[in-house]
CSV table of C-alpha atoms in Angstrom, one decimal:
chain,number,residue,atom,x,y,z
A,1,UNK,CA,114.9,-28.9,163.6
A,2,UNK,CA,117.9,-29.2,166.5
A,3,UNK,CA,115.7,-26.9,168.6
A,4,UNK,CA,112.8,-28.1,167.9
A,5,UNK,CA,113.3,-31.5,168.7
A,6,UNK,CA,114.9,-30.4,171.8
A,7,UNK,CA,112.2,-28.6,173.1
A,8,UNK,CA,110.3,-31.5,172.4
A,9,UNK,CA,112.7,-33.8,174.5
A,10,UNK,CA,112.3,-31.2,177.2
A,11,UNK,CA,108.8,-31.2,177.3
A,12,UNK,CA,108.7,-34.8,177.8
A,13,UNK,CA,111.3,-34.4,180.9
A,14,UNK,CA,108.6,-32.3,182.4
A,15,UNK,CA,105.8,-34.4,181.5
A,16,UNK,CA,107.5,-37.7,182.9
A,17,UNK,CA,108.6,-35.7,186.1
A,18,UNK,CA,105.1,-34.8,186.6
A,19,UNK,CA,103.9,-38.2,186.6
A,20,UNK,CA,106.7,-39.5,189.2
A,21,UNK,CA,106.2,-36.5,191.6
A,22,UNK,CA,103.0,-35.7,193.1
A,23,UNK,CA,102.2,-32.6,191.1
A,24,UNK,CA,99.8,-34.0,188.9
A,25,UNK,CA,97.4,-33.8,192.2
A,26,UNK,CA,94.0,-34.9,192.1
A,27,UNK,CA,92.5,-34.9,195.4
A,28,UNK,CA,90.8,-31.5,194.1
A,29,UNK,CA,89.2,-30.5,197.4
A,30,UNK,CA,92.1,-30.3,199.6
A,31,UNK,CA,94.3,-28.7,196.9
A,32,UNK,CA,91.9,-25.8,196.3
A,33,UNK,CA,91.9,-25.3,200.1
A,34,UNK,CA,95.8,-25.1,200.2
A,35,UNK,CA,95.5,-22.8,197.4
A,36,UNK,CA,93.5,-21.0,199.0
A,37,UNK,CA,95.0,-20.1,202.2
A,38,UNK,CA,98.2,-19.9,199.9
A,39,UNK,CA,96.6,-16.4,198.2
A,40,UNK,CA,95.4,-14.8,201.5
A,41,UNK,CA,92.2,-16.8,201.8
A,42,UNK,CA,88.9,-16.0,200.6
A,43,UNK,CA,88.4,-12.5,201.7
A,44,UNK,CA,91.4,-11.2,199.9
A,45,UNK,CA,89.7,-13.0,196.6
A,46,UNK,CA,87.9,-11.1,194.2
A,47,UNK,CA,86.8,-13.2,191.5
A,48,UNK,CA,88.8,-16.2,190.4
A,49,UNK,CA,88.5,-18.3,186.5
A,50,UNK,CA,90.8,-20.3,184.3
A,51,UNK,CA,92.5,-20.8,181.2
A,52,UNK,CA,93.9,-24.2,179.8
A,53,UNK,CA,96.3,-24.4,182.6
A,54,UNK,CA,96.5,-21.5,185.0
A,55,UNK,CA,93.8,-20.2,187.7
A,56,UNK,CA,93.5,-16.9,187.5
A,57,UNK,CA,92.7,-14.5,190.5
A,58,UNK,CA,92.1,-10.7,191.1
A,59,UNK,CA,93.4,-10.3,194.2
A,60,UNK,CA,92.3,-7.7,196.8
A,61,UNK,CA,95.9,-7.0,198.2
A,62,UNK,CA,98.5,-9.1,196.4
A,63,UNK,CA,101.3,-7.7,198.4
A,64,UNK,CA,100.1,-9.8,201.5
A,65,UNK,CA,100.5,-12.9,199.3
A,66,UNK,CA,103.9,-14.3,199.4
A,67,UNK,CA,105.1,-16.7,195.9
A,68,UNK,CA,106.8,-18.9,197.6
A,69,UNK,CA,104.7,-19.8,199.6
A,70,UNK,CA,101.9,-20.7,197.2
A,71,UNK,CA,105.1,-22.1,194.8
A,72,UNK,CA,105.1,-24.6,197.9
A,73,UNK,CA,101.9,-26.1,197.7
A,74,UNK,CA,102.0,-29.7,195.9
A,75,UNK,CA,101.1,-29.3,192.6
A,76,UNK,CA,101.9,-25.6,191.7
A,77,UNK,CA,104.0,-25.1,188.9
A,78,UNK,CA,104.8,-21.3,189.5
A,79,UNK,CA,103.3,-18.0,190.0
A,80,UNK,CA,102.6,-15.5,187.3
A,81,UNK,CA,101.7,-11.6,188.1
A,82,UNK,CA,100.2,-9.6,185.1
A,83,UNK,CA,97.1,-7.4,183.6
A,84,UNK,CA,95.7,-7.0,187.4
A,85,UNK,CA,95.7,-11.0,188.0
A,86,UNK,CA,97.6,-13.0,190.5
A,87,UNK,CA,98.0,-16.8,187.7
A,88,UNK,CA,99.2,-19.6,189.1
A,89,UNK,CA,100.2,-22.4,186.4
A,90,UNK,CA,98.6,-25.8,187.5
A,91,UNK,CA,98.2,-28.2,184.2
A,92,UNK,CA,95.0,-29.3,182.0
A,93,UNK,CA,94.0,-30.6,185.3
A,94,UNK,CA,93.0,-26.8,186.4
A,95,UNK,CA,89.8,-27.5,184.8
A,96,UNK,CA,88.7,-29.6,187.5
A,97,UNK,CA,90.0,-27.7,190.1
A,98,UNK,CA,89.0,-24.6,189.3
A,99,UNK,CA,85.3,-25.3,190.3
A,100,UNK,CA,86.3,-26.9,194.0
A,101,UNK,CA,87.9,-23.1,194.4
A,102,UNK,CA,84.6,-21.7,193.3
A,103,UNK,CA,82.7,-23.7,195.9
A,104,UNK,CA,84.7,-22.3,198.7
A,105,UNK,CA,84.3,-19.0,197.8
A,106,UNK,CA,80.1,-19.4,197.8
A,107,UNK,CA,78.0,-17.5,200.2
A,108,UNK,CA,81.4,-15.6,201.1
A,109,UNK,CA,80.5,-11.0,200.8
A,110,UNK,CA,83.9,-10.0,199.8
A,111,UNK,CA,83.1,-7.2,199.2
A,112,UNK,CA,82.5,-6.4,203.1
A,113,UNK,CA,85.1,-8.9,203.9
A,114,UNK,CA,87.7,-7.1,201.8
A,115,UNK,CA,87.0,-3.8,203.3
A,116,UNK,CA,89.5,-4.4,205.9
A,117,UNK,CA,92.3,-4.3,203.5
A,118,UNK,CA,90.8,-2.7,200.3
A,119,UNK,CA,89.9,1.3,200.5
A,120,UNK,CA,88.3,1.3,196.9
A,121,UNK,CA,87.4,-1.6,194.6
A,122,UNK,CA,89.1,-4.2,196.3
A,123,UNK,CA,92.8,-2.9,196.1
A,124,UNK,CA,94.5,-1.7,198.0
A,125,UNK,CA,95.3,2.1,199.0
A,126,UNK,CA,99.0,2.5,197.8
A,127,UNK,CA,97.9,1.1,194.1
A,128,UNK,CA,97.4,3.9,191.8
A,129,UNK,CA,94.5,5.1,190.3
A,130,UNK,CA,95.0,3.3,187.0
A,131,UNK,CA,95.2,-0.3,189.1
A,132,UNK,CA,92.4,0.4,191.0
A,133,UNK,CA,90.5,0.7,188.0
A,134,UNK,CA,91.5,-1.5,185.5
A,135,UNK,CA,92.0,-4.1,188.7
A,136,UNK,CA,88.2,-3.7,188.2
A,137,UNK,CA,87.5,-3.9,184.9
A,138,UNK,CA,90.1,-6.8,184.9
A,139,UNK,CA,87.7,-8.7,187.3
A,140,UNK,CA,84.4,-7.8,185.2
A,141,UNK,CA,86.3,-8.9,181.6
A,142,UNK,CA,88.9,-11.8,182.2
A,143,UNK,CA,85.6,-14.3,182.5
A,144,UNK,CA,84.7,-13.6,179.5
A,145,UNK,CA,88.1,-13.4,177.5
A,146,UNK,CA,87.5,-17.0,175.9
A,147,UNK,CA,83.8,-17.1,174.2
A,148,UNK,CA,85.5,-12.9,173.3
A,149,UNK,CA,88.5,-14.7,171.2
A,150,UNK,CA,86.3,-17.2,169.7
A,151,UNK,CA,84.0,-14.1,168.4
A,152,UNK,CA,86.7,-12.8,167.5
A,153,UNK,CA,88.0,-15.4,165.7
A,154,UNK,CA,84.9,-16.3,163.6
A,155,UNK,CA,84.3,-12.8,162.6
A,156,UNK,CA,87.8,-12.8,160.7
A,157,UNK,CA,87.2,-16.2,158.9
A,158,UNK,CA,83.6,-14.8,158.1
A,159,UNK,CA,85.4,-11.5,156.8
A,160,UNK,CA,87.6,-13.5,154.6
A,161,UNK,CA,85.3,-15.5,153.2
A,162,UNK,CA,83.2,-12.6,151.8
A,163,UNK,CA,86.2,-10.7,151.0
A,164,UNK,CA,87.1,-13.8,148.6
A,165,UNK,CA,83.3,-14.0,147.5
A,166,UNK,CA,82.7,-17.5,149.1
A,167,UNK,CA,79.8,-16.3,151.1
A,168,UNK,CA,77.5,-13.1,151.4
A,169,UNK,CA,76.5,-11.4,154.0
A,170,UNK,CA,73.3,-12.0,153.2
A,171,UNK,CA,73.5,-15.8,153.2
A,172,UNK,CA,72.1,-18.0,156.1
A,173,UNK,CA,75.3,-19.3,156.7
A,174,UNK,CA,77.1,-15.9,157.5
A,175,UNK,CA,74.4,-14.8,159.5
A,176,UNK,CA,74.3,-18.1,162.0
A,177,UNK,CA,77.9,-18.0,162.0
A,178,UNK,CA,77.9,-13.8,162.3
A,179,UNK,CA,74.6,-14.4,165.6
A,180,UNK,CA,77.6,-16.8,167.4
A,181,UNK,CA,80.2,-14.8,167.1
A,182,UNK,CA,78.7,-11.3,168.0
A,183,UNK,CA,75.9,-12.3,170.8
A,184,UNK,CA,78.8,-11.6,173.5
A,185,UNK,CA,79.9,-8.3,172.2
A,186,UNK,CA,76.2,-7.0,171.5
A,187,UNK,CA,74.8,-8.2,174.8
A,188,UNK,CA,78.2,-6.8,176.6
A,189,UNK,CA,76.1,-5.4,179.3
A,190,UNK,CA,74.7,-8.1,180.5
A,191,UNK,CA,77.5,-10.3,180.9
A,192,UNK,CA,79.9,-7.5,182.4
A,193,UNK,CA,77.1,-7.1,184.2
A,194,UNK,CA,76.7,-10.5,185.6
A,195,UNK,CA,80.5,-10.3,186.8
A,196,UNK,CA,80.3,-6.6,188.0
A,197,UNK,CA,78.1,-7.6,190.7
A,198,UNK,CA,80.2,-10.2,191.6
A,199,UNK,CA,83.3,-7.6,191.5
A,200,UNK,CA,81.2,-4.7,193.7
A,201,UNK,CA,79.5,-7.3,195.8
A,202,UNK,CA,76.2,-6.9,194.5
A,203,UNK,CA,73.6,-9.7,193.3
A,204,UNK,CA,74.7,-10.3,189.8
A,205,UNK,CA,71.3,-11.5,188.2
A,206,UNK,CA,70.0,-8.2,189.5
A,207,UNK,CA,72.7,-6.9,187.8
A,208,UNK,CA,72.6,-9.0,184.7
A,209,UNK,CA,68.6,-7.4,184.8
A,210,UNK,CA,70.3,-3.4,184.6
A,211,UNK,CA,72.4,-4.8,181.9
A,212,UNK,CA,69.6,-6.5,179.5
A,213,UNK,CA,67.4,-3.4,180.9
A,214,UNK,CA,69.7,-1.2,178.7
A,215,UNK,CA,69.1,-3.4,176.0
A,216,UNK,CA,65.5,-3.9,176.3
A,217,UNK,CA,64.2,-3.3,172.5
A,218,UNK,CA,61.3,-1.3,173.3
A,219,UNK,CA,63.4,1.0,174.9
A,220,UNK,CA,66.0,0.6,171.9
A,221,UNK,CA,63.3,2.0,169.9
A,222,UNK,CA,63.9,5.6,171.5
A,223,UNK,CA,67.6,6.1,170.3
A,224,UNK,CA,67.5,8.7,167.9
A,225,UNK,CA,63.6,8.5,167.8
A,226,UNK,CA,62.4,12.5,167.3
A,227,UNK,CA,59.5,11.8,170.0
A,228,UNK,CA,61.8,11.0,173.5
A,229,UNK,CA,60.9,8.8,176.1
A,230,UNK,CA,60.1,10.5,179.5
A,231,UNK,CA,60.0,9.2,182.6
A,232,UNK,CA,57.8,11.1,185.1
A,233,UNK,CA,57.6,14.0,182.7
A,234,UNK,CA,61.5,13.9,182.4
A,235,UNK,CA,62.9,13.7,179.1
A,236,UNK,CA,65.1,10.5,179.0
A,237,UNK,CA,67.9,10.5,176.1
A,238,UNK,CA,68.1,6.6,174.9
A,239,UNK,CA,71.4,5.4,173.5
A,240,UNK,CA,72.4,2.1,172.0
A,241,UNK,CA,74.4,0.3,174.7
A,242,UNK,CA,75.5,-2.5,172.7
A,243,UNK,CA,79.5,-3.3,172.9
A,244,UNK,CA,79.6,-0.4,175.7
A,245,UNK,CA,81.0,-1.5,179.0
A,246,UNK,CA,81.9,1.6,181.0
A,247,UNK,CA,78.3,3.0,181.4
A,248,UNK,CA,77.2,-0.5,183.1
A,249,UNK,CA,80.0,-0.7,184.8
A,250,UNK,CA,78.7,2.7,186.5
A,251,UNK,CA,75.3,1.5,186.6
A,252,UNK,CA,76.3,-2.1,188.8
A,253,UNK,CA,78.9,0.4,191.2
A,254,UNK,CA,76.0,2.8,192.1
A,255,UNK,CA,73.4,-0.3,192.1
A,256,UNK,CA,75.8,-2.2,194.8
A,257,UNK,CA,75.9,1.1,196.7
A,258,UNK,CA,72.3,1.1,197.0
A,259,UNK,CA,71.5,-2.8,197.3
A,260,UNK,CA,73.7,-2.3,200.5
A,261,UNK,CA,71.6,0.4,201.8
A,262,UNK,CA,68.4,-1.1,201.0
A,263,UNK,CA,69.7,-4.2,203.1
A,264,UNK,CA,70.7,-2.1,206.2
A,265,UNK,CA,66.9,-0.4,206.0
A,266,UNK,CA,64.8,-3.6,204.6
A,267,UNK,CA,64.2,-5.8,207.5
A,268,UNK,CA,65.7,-9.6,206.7
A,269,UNK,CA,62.5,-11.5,206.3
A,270,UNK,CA,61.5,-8.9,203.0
A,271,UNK,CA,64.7,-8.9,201.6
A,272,UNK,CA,65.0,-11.1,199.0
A,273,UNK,CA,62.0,-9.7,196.9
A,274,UNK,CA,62.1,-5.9,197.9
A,275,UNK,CA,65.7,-5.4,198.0
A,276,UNK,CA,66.3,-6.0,194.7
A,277,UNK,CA,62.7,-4.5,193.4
A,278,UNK,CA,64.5,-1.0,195.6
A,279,UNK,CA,67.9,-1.4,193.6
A,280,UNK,CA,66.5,-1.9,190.4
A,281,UNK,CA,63.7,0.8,190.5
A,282,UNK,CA,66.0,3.3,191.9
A,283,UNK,CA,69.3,2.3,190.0
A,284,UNK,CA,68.1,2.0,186.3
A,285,UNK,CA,66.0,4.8,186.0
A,286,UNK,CA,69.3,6.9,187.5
A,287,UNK,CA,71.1,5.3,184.9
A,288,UNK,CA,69.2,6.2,181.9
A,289,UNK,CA,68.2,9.9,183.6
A,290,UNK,CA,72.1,10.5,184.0
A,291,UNK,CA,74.5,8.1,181.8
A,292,UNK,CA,72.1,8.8,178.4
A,293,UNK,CA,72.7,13.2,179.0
A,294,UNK,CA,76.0,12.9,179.7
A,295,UNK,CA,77.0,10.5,177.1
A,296,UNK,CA,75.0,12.8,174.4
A,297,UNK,CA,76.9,15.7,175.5
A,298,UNK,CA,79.8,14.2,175.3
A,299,UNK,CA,79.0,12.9,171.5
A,300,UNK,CA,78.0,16.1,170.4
A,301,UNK,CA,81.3,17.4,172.1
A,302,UNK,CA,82.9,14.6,170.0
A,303,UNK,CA,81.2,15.1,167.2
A,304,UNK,CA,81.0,18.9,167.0
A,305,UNK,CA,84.8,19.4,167.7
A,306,UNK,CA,85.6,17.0,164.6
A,307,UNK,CA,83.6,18.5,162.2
A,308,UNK,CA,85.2,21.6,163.0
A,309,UNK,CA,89.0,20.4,163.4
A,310,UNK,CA,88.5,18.5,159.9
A,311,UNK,CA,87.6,21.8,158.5
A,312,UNK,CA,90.0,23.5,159.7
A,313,UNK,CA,92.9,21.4,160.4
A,314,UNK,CA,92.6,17.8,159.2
A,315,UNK,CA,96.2,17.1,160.3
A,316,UNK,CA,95.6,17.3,164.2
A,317,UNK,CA,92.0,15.9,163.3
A,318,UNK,CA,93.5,12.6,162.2
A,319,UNK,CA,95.7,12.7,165.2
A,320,UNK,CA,93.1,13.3,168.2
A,321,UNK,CA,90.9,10.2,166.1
A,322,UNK,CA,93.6,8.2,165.2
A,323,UNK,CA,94.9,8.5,169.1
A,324,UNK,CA,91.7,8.1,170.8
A,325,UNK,CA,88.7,6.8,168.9
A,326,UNK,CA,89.0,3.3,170.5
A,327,UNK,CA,88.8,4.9,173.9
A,328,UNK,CA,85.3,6.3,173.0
A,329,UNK,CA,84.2,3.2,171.5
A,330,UNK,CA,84.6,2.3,175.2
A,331,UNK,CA,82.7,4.4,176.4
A,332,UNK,CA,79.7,4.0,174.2
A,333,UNK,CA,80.0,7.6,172.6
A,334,UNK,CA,81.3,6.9,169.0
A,335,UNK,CA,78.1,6.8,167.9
A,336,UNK,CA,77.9,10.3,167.5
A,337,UNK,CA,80.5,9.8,164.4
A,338,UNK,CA,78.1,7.5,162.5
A,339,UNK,CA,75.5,10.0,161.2
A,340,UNK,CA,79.0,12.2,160.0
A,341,UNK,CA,80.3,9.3,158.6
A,342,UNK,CA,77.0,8.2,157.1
A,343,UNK,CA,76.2,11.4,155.5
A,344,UNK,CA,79.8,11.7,154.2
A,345,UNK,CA,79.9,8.3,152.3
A,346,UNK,CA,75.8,9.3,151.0
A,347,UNK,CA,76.7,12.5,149.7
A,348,UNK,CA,80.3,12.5,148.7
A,349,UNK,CA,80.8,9.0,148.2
A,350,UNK,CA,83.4,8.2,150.9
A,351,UNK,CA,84.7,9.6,154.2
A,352,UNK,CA,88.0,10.7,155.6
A,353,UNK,CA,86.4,10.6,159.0
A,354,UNK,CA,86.0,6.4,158.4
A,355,UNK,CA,89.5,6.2,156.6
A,356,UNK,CA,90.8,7.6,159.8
A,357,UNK,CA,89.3,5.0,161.9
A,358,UNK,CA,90.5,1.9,160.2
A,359,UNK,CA,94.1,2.8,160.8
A,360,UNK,CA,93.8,2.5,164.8
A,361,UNK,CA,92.4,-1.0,163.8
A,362,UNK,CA,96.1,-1.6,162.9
A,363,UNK,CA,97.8,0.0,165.3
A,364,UNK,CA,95.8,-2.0,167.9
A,365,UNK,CA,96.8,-4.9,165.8
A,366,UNK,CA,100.7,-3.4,166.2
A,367,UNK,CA,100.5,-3.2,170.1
A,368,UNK,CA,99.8,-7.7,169.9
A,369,UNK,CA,102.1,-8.2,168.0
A,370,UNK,CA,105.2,-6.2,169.8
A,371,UNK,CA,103.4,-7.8,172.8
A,372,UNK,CA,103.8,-11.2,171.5
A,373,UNK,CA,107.5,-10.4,170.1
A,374,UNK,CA,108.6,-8.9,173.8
A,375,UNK,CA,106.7,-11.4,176.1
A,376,UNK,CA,108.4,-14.7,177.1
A,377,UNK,CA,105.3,-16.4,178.5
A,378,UNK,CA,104.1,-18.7,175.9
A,379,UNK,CA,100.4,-18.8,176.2
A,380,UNK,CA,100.2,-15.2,176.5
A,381,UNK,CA,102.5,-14.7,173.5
A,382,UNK,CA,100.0,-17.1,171.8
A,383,UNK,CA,97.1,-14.8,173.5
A,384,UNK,CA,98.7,-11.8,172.2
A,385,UNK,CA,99.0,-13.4,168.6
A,386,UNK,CA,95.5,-14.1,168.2
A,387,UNK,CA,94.7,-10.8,169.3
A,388,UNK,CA,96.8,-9.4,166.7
A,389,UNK,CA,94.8,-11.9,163.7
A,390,UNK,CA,91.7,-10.6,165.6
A,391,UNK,CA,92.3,-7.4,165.1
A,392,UNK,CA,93.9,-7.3,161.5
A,393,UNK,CA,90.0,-8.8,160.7
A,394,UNK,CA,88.7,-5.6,162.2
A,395,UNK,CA,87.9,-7.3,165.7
A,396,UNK,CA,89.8,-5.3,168.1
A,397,UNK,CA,88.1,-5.8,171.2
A,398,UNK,CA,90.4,-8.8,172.1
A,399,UNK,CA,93.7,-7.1,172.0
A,400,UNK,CA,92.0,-4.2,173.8
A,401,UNK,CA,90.5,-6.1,176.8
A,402,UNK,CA,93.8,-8.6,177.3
A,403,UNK,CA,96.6,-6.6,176.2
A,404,UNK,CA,96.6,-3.0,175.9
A,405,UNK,CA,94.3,-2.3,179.3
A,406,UNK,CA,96.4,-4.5,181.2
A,407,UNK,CA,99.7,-2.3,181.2
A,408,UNK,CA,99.3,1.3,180.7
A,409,UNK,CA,102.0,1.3,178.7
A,410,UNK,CA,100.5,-0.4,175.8
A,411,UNK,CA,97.9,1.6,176.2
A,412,UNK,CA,99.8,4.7,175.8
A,413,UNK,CA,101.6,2.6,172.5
A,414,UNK,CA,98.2,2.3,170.8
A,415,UNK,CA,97.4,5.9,171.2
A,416,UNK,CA,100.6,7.2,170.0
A,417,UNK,CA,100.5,4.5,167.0
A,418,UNK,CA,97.2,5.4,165.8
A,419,UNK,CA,97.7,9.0,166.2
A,420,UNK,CA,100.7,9.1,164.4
A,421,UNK,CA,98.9,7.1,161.1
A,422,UNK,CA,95.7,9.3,162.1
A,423,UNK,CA,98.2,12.6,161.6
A,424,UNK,CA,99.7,11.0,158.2
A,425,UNK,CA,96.6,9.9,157.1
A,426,UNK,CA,94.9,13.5,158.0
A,427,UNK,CA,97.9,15.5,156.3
A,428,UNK,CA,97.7,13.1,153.1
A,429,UNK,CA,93.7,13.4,152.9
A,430,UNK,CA,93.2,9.5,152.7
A,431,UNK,CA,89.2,8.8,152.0
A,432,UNK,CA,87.8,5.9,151.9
């Protein structure tokens, strides 16, 4: 209660020395400038949003930016570096500002302008591999962490409830509730596409259109359909794209790479209908003609060396799964363990392949909450506690996204956790 009430005492302090002092700024214009310039100014600015009290940047080269002197600018309350963003605390009053940032950034190409000081994806050279690309992904996702969480969130009260019998899955109520909270995940492509664009400088509603392109339901119609679709005469292998965001991610980087072209050959006066009639003519077909083969060989890959290392050896069979299997939900491939699991549960009644796969739900669910135990930031330890909720309700894609891509270390902790239950689990025979 001591502490308690003393942190509540504190609080107040800072709350009262914010209203004498000037931090609590509101001449929005002028302080999004200062911030601005602060960061490097807007060509070293990849994509910018907000939480409740922090902007948050991707940065092209952070190491040109020096804290202090952002620290200096009237109404910063610090500087945070972590998961690929450059956050700098501000106050409920971020909402508002965040917006006048925005504005200055408009009409800017930062992708050309960030060439200077960027080699690849807008970071620089010395980063490694692993930052350049999750630097990326980090600029595609953090938009849309919040509407992610509140999926998430619903889906585990809506589990709950028809765990306890309160609702079915059948009622109306679940399924308006169940639309809300899933539209992000299952329309993934669109969205990430949307801020792809913005990330590899391309027009993101042509983007958006590759993303609900891979979506489209008469094209849906085609995955697993014995009759392929062809285009030109060429068989094209349909998948489902829903909750998959590397293969639009590939589709929006090869789509910018053209768009620029088509810009350099497409006189100005005919751009703005025919270069994005070039990129998306040229860039979706691609995708479909090359992401849909090599996805299915990798499946069957997948899918093929399980049923054989479950034969043979269930123990290291648990482990590779266990280890890896939300790494291929990434990548849109898991599907290939559906019919296995499917025909598993039809004909014997349950599966060891889908026991298996629950437990890197856990360990997932284990990476939050050492995340939230270790990290001294509160909102993020409050961040990495609803991720950990999230994903004890089966919703993992939270504590993916926020916590274990954004240190490769967690990453590495959530392969070793579920590889070690997948190796129990496989060396016990657990079926479920």
């Amino acid at each position: 209660a001591r502490a308690a009430g003393n942190d509540f005492i504190g609080c107040m302090k800072k709350v009262t020395i914010l209203e004498e002092t000037d931090m609590a700024r509101t001449d929005y214009p002028q302080f999004a400038a200062e911030i601005v310039a602060a960061v490097g100014g807007k060509e070293n600015i990849v994509s910018v949003t907000h939480c409740m009290t922090r902007l948050r940047f991707v940065l092209a080269d952070e190491s040109i930016v020096k804290d202090e002197d952002v620290k200096k600018v009237k109404g910063v309350m610090g500087v945070v570096h972590g998961g690929g963003q450059y956050q700098i605390p501000i106050g409920t009053q971020v909402e508002d500002l965040c917006p006048e940032v925005e504005k200055l950034l408009r009409g800017v190409d930062t992708m050309a302008a960030g060439k200077a000081k960027a080699e690849s994806m807008r970071v620089v050279s010395k980063d490694s591999w692993y930052n350049r690309f999750f630097k990326a992904i980090s600029g595609c996702i953090i938009p849309s962490i919040a509407p992610m969480a509140a999926g998430g969130i619903i889906k585990g009260v809506l589990t709950i409830l028809t765990t306890f019998g309160v609702l079915a899955s059948t009622d109306g109520t679940y399924m308006i509730f169940y639309a809300a909270a899933d539209a992000l995940m299952y329309f993934f492509p669109i969205i990430i596409g949307f801020s792809a664009g913005k990330v590899f400088g391309m027009n993101p509603y042509t983007a958006a259109c590759l993303g609900a392109a891979m979506l489209y339901p008469d094209l849906a119609a085609f995955v697993g359909a014995e009759t392929p679709l062809t285009f030109f005469g060429i068989p094209v292998t349909m998948l489902g794209y829903q909750q998959t965001i590397l293969p639009i991610l590939l589709a929006v980087f090869v789509g910018s790479k053209i768009e620029k072209l088509a810009k350099k050959l497409i006189p100005q006066v005919l751009q703005l209908m025919f270069v994005p009639t070039v990129v998306l003519c040229i860039t979706f077909p691609l995708t479909l003609l090359v992401v849909g083969p090599v996805m299915t060989a990798v499946s069957n890959t997948v899918a093929g060396a399980v049923n054989t290392l479950f034969t043979m050896v269930p123990v290291v069979c648990g482990g590779v799964l266990g280890a890896f299997w939300q790494l291929f939900v990434m990548m849109g491939i898991h599907a290939a363990m559906i019919p296995i699991i499917m025909n598993n549960i039809t004909t014997l009644g349950y599966c060891p392949v889908n026991a298996i796969l629950g437990l890197t739900v856990w360990a997932l669910a284990g990476v939050s909450l050492g995340y939230a135990l270790r990290v001294k930031d509160k909102e993020l330890k409050a961040t990495a506690f609803g991720s950990m909720a999230s994903a004890l309700c089966g919703i993992t894609e939270t504590t993916i996204y926020t916590v274990a891509l954004t240190k490769l270390k967690r990453l590495i902790a959530a392969f070793i956790g579920g590889g070690i239950a997948g190796i129990i689990g496989g060396g016990l025979g657990i079926k479920f």
